[in-house]
XYZ file of C-alpha atoms in Angstrom:
237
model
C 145.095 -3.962 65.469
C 147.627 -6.553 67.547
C 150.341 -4.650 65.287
C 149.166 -1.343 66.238
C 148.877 -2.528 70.043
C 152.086 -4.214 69.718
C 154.034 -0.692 68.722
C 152.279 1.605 70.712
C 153.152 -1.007 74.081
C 156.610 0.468 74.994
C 155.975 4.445 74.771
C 152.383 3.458 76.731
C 154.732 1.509 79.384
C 156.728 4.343 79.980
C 154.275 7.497 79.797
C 151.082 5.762 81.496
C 148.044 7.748 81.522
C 149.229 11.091 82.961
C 151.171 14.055 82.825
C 153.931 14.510 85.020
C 156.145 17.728 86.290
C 158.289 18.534 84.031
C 157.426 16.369 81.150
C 158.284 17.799 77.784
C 155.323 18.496 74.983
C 156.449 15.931 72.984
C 156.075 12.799 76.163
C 152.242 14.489 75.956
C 152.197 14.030 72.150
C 153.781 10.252 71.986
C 151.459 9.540 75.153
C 148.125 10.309 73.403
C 149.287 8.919 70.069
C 150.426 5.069 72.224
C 147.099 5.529 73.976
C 145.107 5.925 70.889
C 146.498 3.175 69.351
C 146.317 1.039 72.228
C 142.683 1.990 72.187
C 142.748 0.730 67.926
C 144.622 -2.165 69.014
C 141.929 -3.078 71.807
C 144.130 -4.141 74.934
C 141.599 -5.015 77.684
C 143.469 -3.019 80.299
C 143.772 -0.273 78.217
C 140.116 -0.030 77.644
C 138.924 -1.149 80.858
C 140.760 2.226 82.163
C 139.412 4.295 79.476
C 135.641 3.204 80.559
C 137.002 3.993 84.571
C 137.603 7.414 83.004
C 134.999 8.086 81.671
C 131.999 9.740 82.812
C 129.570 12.407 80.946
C 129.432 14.394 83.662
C 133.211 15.500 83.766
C 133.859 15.118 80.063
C 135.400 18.387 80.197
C 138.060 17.720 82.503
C 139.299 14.812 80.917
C 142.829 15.924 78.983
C 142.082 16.809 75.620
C 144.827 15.114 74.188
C 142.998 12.024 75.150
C 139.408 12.936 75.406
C 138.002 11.724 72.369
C 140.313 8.736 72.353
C 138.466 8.079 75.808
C 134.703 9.216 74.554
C 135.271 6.964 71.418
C 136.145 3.686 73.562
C 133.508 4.166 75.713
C 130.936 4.203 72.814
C 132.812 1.536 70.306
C 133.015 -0.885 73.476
C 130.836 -0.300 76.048
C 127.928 1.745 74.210
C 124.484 1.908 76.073
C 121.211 3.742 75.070
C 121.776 6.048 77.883
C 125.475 6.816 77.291
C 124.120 8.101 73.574
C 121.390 10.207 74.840
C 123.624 11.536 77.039
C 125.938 12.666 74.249
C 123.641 14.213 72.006
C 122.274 16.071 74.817
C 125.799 17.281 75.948
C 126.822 18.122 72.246
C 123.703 19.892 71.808
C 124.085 21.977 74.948
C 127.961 22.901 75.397
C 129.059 25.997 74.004
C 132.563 24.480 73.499
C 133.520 23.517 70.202
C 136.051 21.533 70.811
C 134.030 19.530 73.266
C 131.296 18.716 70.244
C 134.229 17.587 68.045
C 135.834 14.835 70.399
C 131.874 14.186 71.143
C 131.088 14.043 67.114
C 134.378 11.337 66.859
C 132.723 9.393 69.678
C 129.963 8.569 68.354
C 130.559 8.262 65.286
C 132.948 5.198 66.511
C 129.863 3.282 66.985
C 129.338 -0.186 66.149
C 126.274 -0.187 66.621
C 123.389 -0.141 63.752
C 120.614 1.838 65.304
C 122.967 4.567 67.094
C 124.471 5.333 63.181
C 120.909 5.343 61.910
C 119.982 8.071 64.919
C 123.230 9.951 63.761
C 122.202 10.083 60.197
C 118.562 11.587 60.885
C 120.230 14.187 63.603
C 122.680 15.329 60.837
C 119.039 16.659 58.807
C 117.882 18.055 62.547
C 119.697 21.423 62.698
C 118.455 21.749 66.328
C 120.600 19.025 66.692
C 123.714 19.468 64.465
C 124.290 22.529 62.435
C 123.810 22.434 58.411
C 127.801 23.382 59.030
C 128.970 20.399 60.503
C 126.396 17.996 58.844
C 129.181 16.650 56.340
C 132.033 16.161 59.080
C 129.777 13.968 60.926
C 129.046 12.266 57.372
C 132.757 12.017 56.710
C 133.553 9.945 59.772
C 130.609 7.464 59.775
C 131.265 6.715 56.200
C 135.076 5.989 56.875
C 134.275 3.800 59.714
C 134.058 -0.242 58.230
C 130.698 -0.725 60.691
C 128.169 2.399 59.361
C 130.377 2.768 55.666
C 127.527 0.871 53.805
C 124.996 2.652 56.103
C 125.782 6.247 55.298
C 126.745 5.150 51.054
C 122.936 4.740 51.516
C 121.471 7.319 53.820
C 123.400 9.869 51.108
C 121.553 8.231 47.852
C 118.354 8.086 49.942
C 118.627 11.698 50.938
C 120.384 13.201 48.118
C 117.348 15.457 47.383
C 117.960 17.226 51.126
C 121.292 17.555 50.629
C 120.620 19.618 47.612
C 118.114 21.633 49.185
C 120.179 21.938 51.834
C 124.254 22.880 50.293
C 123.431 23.642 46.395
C 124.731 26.977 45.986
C 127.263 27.136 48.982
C 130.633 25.878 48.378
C 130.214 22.402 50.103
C 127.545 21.267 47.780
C 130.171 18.435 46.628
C 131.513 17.539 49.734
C 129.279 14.293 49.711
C 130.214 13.227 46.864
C 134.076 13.759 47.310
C 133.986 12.244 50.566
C 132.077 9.316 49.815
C 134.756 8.259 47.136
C 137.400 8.896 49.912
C 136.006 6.151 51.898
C 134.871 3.464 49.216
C 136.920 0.742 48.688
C 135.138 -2.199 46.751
C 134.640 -3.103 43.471
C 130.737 -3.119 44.138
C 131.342 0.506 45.429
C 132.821 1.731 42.572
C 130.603 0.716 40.310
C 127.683 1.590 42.579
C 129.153 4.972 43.182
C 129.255 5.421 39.064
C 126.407 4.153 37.883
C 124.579 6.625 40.788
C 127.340 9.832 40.748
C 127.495 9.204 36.614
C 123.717 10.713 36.431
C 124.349 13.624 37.720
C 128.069 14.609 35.830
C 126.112 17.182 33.933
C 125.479 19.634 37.188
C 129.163 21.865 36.635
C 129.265 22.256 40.296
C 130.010 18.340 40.825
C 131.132 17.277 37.628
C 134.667 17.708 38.530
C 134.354 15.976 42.339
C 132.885 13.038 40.423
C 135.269 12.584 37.905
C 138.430 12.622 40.479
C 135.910 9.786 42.653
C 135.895 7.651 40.254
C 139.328 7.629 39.285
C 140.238 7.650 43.194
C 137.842 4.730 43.910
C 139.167 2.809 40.711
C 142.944 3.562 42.077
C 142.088 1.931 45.462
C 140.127 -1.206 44.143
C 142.955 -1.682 41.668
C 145.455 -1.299 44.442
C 143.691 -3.632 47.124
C 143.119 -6.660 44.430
C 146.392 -6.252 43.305
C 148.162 -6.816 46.896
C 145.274 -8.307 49.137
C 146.912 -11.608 48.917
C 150.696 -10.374 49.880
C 149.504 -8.349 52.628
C 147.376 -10.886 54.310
C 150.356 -13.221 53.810
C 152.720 -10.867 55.380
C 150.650 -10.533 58.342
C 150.549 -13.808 58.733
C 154.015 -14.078 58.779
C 154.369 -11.211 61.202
């Protein structure tokens, strides 16, 4: 995060917050991309002005380039029971999809346990969130360190939903290829084949969990192989 921080400083120093006259497209690209990493690499001042920014109310004229970079700090950092109701309510009501998606990446930033818990019971509340965008929501929370464990188990737990729910469309193995994109421990792996290895014999997922497996395997073998370098070159840095 400090390297992160540390690299986005000097574009962030120069562009600031806003747009200017004249300002090419690619000053508004580098100044969302600093910001967002700024953001990632939690600088107090940076955040502080993110929560000034931020207010449910006016979500939709925040700058887009920045709006779920904003939405997302709010929630990671200054998260309230209010703020969340607020955002379901607002995602649930706008007609704007593009407002639901920075909204969806927002939340799903959580840190908290409870908020990823309410998440993972709207996803199976289509008067909520579509049957559509169920597995997007699914992807983030299980890519995020905080809810990963969390939604490994909401998906075993509710494995006979999403089969009611996707078996027959194309997306029926979007769970399980997903999930293997995010897990990352030894534990994981094996958890993910001793649970995914049961069902190899359905055609429409035998495939996804074959490639999991090997893609989970790749990563664990990767990590324990340089863990110790990286740390100690990160140290150094």
């Amino acid at each position: 995060k400090q390297l992160s921080a540390d690299f986005a400083r000097p574009a962030y120093e120069q562009l600031g917050w806003d747009a200017v006259d004249g300002e090419s497209d690619g000053d508004g690209e580098r100044r969302a991309s600093a910001l967002s990493l700024m953001m990632y690499g939690e600088d107090g001042a940076v955040l502080e002005e993110a929560k000034r920014r931020f207010d449910t109310q006016r979500l939709e004229k925040l700058s887009p380039e920045l709006r779920a970079s904003i939405i997302s700090a709010a929630v990671r950092h200054f998260e309230t029971p209010e703020l969340v109701d607020q955002l379901f309510e607002m995602y649930r009501s706008t007609p704007s999809n593009d407002l639901q998606m920075d909204i969806m990446l927002g939340l799903t930033s959580t840190q908290n346990t409870a908020t990823t818990k309410r998440i993972l019971a709207a996803i199976q509340d289509s008067t909520i969130i579509r049957p559509q965008d169920a597995t997007y929501w699914f992807v983030y929370l299980i890519r995020m360190r905080d809810s990963r464990e969390i939604a490994w188990n909401w998906l075993k737990d509710n494995w006979t939903w999403i089969e009611e729910t996707y078996k027959g469309d194309k997306s029926y193995d979007d769970f399980a290829r997903y999930s293997a994109g995010a897990l990352l421990t030894r534990a994981e792996l094996e958890d993910y084949h001793a649970y995914f290895g049961a069902k190899r014999d359905e055609p429409a997922l035998t495939r996804t969990i074959d490639l999991g497996i090997r893609e989970i395997a790749a990563r664990v073998e990767l990590i324990e192989r340089d863990r110790v370098a990286v740390i100690e070159r990160l140290e150094v840095s």
